[in-house]
Coordinates of C-alpha atoms and ligand atoms in Angstrom, one line a residue:
X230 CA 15.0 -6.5 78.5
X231 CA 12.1 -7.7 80.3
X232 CA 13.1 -8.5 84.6
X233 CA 10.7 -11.9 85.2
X234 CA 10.4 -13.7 88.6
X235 CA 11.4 -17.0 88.4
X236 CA 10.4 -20.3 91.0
X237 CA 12.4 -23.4 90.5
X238 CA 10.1 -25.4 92.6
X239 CA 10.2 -29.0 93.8
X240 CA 11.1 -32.3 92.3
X241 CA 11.9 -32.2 88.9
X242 CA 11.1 -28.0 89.1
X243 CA 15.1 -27.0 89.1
X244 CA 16.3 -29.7 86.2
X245 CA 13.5 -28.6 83.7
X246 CA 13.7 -25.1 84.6
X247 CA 17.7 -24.8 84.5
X248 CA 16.8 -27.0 80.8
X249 CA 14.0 -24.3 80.1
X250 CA 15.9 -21.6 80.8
X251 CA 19.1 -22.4 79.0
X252 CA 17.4 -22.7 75.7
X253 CA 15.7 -19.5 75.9
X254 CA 18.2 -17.2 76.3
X255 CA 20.2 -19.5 73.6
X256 CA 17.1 -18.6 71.6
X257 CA 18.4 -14.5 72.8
X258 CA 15.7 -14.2 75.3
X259 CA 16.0 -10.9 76.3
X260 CA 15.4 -11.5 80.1
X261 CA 16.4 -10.7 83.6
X262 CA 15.8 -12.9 86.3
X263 CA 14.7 -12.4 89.8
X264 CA 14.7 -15.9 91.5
X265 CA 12.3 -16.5 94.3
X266 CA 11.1 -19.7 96.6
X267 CA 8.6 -21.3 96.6
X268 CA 6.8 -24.3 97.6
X269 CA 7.7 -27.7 99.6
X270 CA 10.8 -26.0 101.8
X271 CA 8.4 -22.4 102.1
X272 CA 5.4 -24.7 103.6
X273 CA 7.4 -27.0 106.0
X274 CA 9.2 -23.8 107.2
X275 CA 5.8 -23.2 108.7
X276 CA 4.2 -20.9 106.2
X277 CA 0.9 -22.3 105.1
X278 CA 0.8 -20.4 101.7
X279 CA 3.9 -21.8 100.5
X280 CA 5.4 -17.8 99.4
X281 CA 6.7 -15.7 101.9
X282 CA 5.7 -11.6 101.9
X283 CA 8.6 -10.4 100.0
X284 CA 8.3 -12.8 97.0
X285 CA 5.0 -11.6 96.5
X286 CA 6.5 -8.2 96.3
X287 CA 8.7 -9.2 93.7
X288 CA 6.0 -11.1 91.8
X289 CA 4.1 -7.9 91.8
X290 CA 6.6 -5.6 90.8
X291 CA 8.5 -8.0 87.7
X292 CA 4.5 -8.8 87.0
X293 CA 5.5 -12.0 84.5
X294 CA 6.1 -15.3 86.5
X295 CA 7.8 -18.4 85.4
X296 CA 7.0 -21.3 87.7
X297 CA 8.0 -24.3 87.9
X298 CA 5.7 -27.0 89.7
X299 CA 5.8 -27.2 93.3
X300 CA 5.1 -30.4 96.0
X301 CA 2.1 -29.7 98.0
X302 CA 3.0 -31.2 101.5
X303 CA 0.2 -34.0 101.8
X304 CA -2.1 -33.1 105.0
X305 CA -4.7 -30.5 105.8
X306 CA -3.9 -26.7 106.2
X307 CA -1.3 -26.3 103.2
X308 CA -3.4 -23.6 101.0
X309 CA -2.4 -24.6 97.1
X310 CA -0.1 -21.7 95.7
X311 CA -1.5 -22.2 92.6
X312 CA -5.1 -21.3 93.2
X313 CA -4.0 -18.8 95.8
X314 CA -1.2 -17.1 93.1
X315 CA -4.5 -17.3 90.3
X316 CA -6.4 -15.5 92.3
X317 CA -4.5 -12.8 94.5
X318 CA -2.7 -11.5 91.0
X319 CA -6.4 -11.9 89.5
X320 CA -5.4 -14.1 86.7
X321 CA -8.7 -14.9 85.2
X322 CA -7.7 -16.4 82.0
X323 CA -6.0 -19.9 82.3
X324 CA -4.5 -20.7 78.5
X325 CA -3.6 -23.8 77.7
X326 CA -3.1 -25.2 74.0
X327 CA -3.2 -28.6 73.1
X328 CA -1.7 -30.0 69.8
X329 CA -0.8 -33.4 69.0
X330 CA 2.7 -34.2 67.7
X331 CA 1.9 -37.5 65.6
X332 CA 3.6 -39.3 64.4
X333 CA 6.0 -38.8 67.1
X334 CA 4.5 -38.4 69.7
X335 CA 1.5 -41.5 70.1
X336 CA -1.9 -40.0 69.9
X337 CA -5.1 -40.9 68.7
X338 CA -6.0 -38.0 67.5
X339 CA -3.3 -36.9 64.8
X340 CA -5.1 -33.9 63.6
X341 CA -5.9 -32.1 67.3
X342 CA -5.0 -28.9 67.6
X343 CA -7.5 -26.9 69.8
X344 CA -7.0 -24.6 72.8
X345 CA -8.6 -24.7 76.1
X346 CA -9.6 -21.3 77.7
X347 CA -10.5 -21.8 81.2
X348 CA -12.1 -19.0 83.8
X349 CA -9.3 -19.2 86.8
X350 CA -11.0 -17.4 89.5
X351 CA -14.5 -18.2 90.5
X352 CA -17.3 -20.8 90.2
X353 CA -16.5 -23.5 92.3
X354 CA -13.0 -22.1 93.1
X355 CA -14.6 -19.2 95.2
X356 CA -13.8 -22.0 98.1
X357 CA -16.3 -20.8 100.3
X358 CA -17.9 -24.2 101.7
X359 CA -19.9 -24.6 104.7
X360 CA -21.6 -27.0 106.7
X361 CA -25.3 -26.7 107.7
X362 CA -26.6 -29.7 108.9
X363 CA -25.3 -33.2 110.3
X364 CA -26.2 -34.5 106.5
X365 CA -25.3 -31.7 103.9
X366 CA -22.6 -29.3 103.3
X367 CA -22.2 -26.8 100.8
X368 CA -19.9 -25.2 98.2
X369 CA -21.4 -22.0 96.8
X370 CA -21.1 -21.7 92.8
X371 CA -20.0 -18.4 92.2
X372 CA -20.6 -16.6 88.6
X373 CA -20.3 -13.0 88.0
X374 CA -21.1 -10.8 85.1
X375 CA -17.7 -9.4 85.0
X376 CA -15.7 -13.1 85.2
X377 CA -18.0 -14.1 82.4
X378 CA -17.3 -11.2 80.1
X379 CA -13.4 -11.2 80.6
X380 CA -13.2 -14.3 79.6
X381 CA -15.0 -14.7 76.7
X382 CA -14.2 -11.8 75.4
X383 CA -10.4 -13.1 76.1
X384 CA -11.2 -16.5 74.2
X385 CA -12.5 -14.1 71.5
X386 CA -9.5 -12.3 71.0
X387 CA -7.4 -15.0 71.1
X388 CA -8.7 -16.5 68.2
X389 CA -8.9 -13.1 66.1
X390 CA -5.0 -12.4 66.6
X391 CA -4.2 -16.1 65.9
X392 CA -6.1 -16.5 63.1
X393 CA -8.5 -19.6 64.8
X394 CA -11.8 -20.0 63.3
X395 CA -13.9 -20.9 65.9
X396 CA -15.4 -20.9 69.6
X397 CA -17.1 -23.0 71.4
X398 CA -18.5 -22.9 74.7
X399 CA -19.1 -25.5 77.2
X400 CA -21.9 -25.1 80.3
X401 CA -24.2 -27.1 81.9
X402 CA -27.0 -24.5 81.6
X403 CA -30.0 -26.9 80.9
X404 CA -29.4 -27.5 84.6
X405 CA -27.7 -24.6 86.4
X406 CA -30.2 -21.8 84.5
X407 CA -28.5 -18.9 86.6
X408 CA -24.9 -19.3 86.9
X409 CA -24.0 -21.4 83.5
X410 CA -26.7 -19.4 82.0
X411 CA -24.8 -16.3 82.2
X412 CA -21.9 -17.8 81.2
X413 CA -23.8 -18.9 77.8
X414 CA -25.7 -15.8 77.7
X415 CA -22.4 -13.3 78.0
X416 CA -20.9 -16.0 75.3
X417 CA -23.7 -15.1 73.3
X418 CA -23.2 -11.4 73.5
X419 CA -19.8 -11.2 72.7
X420 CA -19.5 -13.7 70.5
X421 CA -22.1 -11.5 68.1
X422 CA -19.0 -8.9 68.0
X423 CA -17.1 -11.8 66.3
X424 CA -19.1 -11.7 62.8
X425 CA -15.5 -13.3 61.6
X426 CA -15.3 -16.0 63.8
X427 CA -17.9 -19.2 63.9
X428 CA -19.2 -19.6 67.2
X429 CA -21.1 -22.8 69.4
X430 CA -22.5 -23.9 72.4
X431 CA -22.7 -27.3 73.5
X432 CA -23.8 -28.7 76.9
X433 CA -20.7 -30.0 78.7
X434 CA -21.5 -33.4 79.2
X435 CA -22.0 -34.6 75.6
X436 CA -18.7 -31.9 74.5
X437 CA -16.5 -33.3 76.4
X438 CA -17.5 -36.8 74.8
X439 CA -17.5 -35.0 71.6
X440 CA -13.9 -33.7 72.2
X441 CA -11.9 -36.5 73.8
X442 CA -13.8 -38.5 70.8
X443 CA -13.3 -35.8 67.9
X444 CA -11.0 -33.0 68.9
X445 CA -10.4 -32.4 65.5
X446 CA -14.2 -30.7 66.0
X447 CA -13.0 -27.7 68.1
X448 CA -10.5 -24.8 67.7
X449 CA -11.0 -22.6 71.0
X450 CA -13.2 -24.1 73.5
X451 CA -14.1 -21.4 76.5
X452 CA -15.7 -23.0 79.8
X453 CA -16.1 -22.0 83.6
X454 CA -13.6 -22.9 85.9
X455 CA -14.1 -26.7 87.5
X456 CA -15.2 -27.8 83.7
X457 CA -11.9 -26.2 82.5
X458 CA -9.7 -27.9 85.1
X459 CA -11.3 -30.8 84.1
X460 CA -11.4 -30.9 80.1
X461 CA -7.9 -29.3 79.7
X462 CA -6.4 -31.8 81.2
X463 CA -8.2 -34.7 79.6
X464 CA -7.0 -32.5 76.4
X465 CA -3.5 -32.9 77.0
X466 CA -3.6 -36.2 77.5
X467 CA -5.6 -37.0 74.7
X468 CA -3.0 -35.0 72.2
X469 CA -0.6 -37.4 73.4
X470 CA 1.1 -36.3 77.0
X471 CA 0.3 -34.2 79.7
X472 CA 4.1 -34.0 79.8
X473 CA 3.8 -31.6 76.6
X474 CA 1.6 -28.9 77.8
X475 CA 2.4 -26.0 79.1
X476 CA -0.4 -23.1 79.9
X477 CA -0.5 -19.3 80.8
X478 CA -2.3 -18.0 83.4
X479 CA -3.3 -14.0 82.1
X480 CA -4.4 -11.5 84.4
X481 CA -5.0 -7.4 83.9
X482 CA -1.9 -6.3 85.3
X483 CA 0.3 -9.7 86.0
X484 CA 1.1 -13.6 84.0
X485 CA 1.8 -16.5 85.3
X486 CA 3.7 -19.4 82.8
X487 CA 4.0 -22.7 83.7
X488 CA 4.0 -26.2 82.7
X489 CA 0.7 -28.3 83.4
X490 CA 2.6 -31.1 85.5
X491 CA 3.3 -31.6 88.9
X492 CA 6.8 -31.9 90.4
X493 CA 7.1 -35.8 89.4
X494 CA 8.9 -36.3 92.9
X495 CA 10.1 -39.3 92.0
X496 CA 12.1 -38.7 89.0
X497 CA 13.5 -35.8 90.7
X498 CA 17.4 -35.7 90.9
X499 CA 17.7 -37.6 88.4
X500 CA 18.3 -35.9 85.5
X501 CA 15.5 -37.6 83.3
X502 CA 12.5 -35.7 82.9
X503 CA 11.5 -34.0 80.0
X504 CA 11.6 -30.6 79.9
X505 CA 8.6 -29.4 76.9
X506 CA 6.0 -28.7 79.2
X507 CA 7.9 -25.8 81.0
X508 CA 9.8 -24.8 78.1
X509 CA 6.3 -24.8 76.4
X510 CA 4.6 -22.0 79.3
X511 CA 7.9 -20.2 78.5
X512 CA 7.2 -20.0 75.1
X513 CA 3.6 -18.5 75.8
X514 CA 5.6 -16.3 78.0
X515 CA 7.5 -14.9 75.2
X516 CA 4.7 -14.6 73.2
X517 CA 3.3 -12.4 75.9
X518 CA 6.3 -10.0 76.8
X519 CA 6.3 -9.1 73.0
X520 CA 9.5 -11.4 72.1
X521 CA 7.6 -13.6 69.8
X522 CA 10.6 -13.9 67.4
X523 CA 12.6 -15.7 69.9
X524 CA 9.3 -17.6 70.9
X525 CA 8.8 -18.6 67.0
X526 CA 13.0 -19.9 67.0
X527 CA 12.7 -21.9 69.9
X528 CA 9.5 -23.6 69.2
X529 CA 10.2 -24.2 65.7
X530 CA 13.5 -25.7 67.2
X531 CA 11.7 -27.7 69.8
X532 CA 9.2 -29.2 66.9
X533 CA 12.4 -30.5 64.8
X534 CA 14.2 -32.2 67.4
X535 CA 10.8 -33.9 68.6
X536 CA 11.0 -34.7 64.4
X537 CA 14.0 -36.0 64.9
X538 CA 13.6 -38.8 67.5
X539 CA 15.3 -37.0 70.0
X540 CA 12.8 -38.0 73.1
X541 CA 13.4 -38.3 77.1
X542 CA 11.9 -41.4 78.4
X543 CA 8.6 -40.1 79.0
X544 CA 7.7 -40.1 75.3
X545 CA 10.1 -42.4 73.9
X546 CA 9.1 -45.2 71.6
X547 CA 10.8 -48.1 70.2
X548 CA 10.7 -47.9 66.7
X549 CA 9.8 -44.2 66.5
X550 CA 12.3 -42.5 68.2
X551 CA 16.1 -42.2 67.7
X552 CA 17.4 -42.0 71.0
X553 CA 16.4 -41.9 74.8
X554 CA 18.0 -38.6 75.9
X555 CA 18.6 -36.6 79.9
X556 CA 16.8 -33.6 80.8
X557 CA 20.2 -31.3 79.6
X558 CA 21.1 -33.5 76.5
X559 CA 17.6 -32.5 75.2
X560 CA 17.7 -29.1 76.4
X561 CA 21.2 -29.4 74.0
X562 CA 19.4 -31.0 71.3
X563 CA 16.7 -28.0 70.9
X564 CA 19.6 -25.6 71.7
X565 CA 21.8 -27.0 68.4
X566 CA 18.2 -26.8 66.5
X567 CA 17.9 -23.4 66.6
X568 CA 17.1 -21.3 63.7
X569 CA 16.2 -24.8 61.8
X570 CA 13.0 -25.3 60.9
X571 CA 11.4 -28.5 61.5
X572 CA 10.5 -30.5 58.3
X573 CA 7.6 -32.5 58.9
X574 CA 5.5 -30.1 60.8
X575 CA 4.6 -26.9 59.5
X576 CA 7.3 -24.3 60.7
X577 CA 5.1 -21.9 63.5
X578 CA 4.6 -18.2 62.8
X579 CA 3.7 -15.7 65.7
X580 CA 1.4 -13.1 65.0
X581 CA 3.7 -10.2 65.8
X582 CA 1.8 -7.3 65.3
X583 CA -1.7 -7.6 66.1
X584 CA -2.5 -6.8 70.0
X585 CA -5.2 -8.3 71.9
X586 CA -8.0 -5.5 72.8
X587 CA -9.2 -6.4 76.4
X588 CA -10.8 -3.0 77.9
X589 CA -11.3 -2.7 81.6
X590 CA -15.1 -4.4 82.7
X591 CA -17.2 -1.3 82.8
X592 CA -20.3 -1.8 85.4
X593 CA -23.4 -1.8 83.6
X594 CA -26.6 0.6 84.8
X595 CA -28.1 -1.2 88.1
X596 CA -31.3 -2.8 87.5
X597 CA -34.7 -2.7 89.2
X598 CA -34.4 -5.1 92.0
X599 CA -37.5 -6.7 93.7
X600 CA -37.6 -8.7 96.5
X601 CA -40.3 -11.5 95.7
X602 CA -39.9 -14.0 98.5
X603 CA -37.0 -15.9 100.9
X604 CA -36.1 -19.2 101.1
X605 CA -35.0 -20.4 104.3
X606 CA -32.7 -22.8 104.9
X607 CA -33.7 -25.6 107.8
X608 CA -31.9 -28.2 109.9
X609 CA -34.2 -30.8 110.5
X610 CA -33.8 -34.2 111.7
X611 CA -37.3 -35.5 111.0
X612 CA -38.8 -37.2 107.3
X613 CA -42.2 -36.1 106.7
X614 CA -42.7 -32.9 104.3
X615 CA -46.0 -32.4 105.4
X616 CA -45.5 -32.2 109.5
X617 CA -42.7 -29.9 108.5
X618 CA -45.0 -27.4 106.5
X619 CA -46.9 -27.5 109.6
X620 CA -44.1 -26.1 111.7
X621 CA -43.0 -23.7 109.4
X622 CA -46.6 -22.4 108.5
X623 CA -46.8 -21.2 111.9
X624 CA -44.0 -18.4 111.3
X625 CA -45.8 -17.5 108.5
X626 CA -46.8 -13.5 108.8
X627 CA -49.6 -11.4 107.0
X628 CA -47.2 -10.7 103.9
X629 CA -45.0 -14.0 103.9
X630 CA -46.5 -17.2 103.3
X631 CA -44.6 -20.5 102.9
X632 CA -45.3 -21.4 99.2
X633 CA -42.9 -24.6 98.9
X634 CA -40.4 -26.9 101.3
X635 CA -37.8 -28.5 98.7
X636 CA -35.3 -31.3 99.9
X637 CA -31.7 -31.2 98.0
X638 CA -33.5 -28.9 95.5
X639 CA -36.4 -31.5 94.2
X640 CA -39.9 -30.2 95.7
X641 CA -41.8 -31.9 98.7
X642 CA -44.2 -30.1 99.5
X643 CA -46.9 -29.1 98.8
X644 CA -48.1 -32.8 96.7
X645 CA -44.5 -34.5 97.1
X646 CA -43.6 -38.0 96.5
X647 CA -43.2 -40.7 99.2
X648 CA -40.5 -42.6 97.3
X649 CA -38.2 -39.0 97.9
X650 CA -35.2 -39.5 99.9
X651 CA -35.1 -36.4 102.7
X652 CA -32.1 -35.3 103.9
X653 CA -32.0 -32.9 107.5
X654 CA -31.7 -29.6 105.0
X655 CA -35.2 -28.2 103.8
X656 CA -35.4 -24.9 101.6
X657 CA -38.8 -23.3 102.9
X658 CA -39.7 -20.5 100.1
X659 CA -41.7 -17.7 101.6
X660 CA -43.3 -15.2 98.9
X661 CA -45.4 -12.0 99.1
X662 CA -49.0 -13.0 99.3
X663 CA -50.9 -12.1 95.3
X664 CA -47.7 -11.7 93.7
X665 CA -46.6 -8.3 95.6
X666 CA -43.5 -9.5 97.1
X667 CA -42.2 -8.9 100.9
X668 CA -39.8 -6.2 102.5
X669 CA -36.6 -6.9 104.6
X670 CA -38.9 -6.0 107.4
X671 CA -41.1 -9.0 106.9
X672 CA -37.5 -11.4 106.3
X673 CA -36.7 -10.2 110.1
X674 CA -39.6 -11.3 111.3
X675 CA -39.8 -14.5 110.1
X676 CA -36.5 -15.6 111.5
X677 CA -38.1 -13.8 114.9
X678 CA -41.0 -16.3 115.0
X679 CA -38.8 -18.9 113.5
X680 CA -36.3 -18.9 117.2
X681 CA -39.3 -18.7 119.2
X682 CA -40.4 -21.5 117.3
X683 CA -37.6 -23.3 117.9
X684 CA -37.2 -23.8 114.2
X685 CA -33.1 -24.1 113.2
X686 CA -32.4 -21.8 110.2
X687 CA -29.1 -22.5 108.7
X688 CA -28.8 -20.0 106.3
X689 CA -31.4 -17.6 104.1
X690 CA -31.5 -16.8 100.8
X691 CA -33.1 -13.8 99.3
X692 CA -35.7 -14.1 95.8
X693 CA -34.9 -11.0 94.1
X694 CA -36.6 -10.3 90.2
X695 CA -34.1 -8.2 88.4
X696 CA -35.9 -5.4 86.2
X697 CA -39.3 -7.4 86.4
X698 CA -37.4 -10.9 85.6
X699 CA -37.2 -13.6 88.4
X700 CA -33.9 -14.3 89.2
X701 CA -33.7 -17.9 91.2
X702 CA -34.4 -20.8 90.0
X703 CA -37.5 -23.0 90.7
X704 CA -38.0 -26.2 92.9
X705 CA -37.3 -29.3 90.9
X706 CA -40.6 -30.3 90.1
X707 CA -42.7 -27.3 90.8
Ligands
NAD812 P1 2.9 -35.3 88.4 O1 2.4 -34.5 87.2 O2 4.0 -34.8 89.1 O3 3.2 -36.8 87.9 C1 2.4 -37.6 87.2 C2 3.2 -38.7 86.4 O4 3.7 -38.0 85.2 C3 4.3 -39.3 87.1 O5 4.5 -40.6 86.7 C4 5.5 -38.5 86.7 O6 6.7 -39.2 86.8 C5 5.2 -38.1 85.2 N1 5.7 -36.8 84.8 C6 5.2 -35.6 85.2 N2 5.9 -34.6 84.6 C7 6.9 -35.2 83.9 C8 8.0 -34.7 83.1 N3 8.2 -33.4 82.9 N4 8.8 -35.6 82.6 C9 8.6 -37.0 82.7 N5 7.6 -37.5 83.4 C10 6.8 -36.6 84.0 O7 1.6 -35.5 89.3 P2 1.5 -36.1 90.8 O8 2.4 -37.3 90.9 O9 0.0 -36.3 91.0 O10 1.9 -34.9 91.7 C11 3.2 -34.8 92.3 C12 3.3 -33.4 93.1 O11 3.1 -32.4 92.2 C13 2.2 -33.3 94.1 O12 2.8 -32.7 95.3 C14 1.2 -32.3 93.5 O13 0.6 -31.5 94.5 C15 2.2 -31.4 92.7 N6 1.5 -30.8 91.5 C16 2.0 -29.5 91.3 C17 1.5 -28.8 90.2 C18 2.0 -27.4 90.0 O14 2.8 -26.9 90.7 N7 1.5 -26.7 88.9 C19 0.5 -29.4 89.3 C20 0.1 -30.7 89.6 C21 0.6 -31.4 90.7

């Protein structure tokens, strides 16, 4: 028996999760439920995060959640459960297969079958946003060594225990050298562990053509976080619903399962919505807590009496299905299905032995760190590079000299362009006079000179070279 924490949630949350649940342990789940709240009643109770303290100690302690999708009350200061659930439990790997059920299911793409495998925790996500000037706010990027290597090295294993024969990675690293770079670089690494399994990288923007064109071109495709959200949902869609999909959400200790969808508010009550989506994150859960047998019956089940016509509104077709069925008459459906196989797709097999192998991140030897330089960060309301340099020059100290001003990244000075649009944010990039580099010391007083100077800095960044390699990148331009 394995005790699982389960949320109902909002809208159509309790039909397809009583649905979801009733074929499972038909299937001879061998679960125990602990039931918690969550969501739309938890928020408008006046708790912001949507969970109250003592279902997180339940989460924590069952460590496998099956959610069901939850209403976000619409107005500021509601904090999404989802992203704060991800990343409190440290669920890093966000699984979600896509497969196309043609010919009953409408698709163009008859032959997809790949699976997204999306970093869940930082990049964009981090959420830490500020704003600097009257014109330009920021969202910091986030990337780490560790997030990259979890993750790939989860896509990895996914495919060796279930026998895929490829992975591909998607960045943007012709542009963002530093953060995306890692990503592809750590790809790179582990994916030479992997003599077994193919292995590509393609820039994001012409992959994500290539796959919502051609999915039949990828098996696993592993990406950073806001590409992820982004791609896995257009792959859902694309293999016919995003009603279909369910996903797992994998962290070291704890799982969360869920379907992709939201809470459909209004079909909610109504006895109508299909349940495959949830029923599909359940499936992964099975998968997970070792019970890959009962997995294997119900989705095998769940493929025949899609086969047979047996649709909810959501997917039903004149023509190709047999008849329009409620929430519970297709959770009956799957239930009087099981241990049949289905007859025009092949019949699904688990891998029930083979175990993923995720060790712990171990942190590597520091490196040599040199500080080269600082850019800092000004608010300034004026337009002309040049009279700016002249302000700033005067901060300069015997060590520090101003070597660039940049505006929204592209350079400006020295030998900018008039046709460049200025915003109120210059970077101004001090480094070390003949290539020595500067000292903390000489950072301090710079922003000295820079208040008696009058001179707003917003925010500094340090240039470091990491053993003997520069590590920022350079002024568009320079
Ligand atoms: P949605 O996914 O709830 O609905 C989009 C469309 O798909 C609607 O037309 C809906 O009727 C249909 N649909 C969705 N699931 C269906 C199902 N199982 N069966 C039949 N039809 C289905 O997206 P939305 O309308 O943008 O969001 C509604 C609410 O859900 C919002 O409050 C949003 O914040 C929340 N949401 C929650 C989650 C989650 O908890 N994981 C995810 C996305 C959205």
């Amino acid at each position: 028996m394995t005790r699982i924490t389960v949320a109902k949630g909002d809208g159509i949350g309790p039909e397809i999760m009583d649905a979801t649940l009733k074929i499972i342990k038909a299937a001879g789940a061998k679960i125990e439920i602990d039931e918690i709240e969550v969501g739309e009643k938890v928020y408008l109770s006046g708790n912001t995060a949507g969970i109250a303290k003592e279902s997180w100690d339940i989460i924590r302690k069952n460590k496998i959640f099956l959610k069901a999708p939850i209403t976000t009350p619409q107005g500021g200061g509601y904090k999404s459960l989802n992203v704060t659930t991800r990343k409190f439990l440290g669920l890093y790997a966000n699984v979600r297969p896509c497969k196309s059920l043609h010919p009953f299911v409408s698709t163009k793409h008859p032959n997809m079958d790949i699976v997204i495998v999306r970093e869940n925790e930082e990049d964009l996500y981090a959420g830490i946003e500020h704003q600097q000037t009257d014109e330009v706010i920021q969202c910091l990027k986030l990337i780490s060594r560790p997030g990259c290597e979890k993750i790939v090295r989860y896509a990895f294993e996914y495919a060796r225990i279930n026998g895929r024969k490829k992975v591909t990675c998607f960045t943007k690293d012709n542009i963002m050298k530093q953060t995306d770079g890692l990503f592809h670089k750590v790809f790179d690494e582990i994916a030479a562990e992997y003599p077994n399994i193919e292995n590509e990288h393609w820039i994001i923007d012409i992959g994500a053509a290539k796959m919502a064109d051609t999915p039949e071109a990828f098996d696993v495709i592993v990406m950073p976080n806001l590409y992820g959200d982004v791609l896995s949902d257009v792959a859902a869609q694309i293999a016919g619903s995003v009603g279909l999909a369910g996903s797992s959400n994998i962290g070291e200790e704890c799982a969360m399962f869920e379907a992709i969808h939201g809470s459909a508010p209004r079909r909610a009550g109504q006895n109508v919505a299909n349940p495959s989506g949830l029923l599909q994150g359940a499936i992964l859960m099975l998968i997970h807590i070792g019970q890959s047998d009962v997995a294997e019956k119900v989705q095998n089940a769940w493929l025949r009496t899609i086969e047979e016509g047996i649709h909810t509104y959501d997917i039903y077709k004149d023509g190709v299905s047999k008849r329009k069925v409620s929430t519970s008459d297709f959770a009956d459906a799957v239930i009087s299905n099981l241990g049949k196989a289905p007859q025009t797709f092949t019949p699904v097999t688990y891998n029930k032995s083979a175990t993923m192998n995720l060790p712990k991140y171990k942190r590597k030897q520091p490196a040599t760190k040199d500080l080269l330089g600082v850019d800092l960060f000004v608010h300034w309301p004026g337009t002309s590079a040049d009279e700016l340099a002249l302000r700033i020059k005067e901060i300069q100290n015997a060590n520090a000299e101003l070597s660039m001003i940049t505006n929204r990244g592209i350079k400006v000075w020295p030998e900018g362009f008039n046709e460049t649009f200025c915003t109120d944010h210059w970077r101004c990039r001090f480094k070390g006079k003949a290539e020595k580099g500067i000292s903390q010391k000489d950072i301090i007083e710079l922003l000295s000179k820079a208040t008696q100077a009058n001179v707003d800095i917003v925010k500094t960044e340090n240039l470091y070279a990491f053993d003997g390699k520069p590590a920022f990148s350079l002024g568009q331009g320079q």
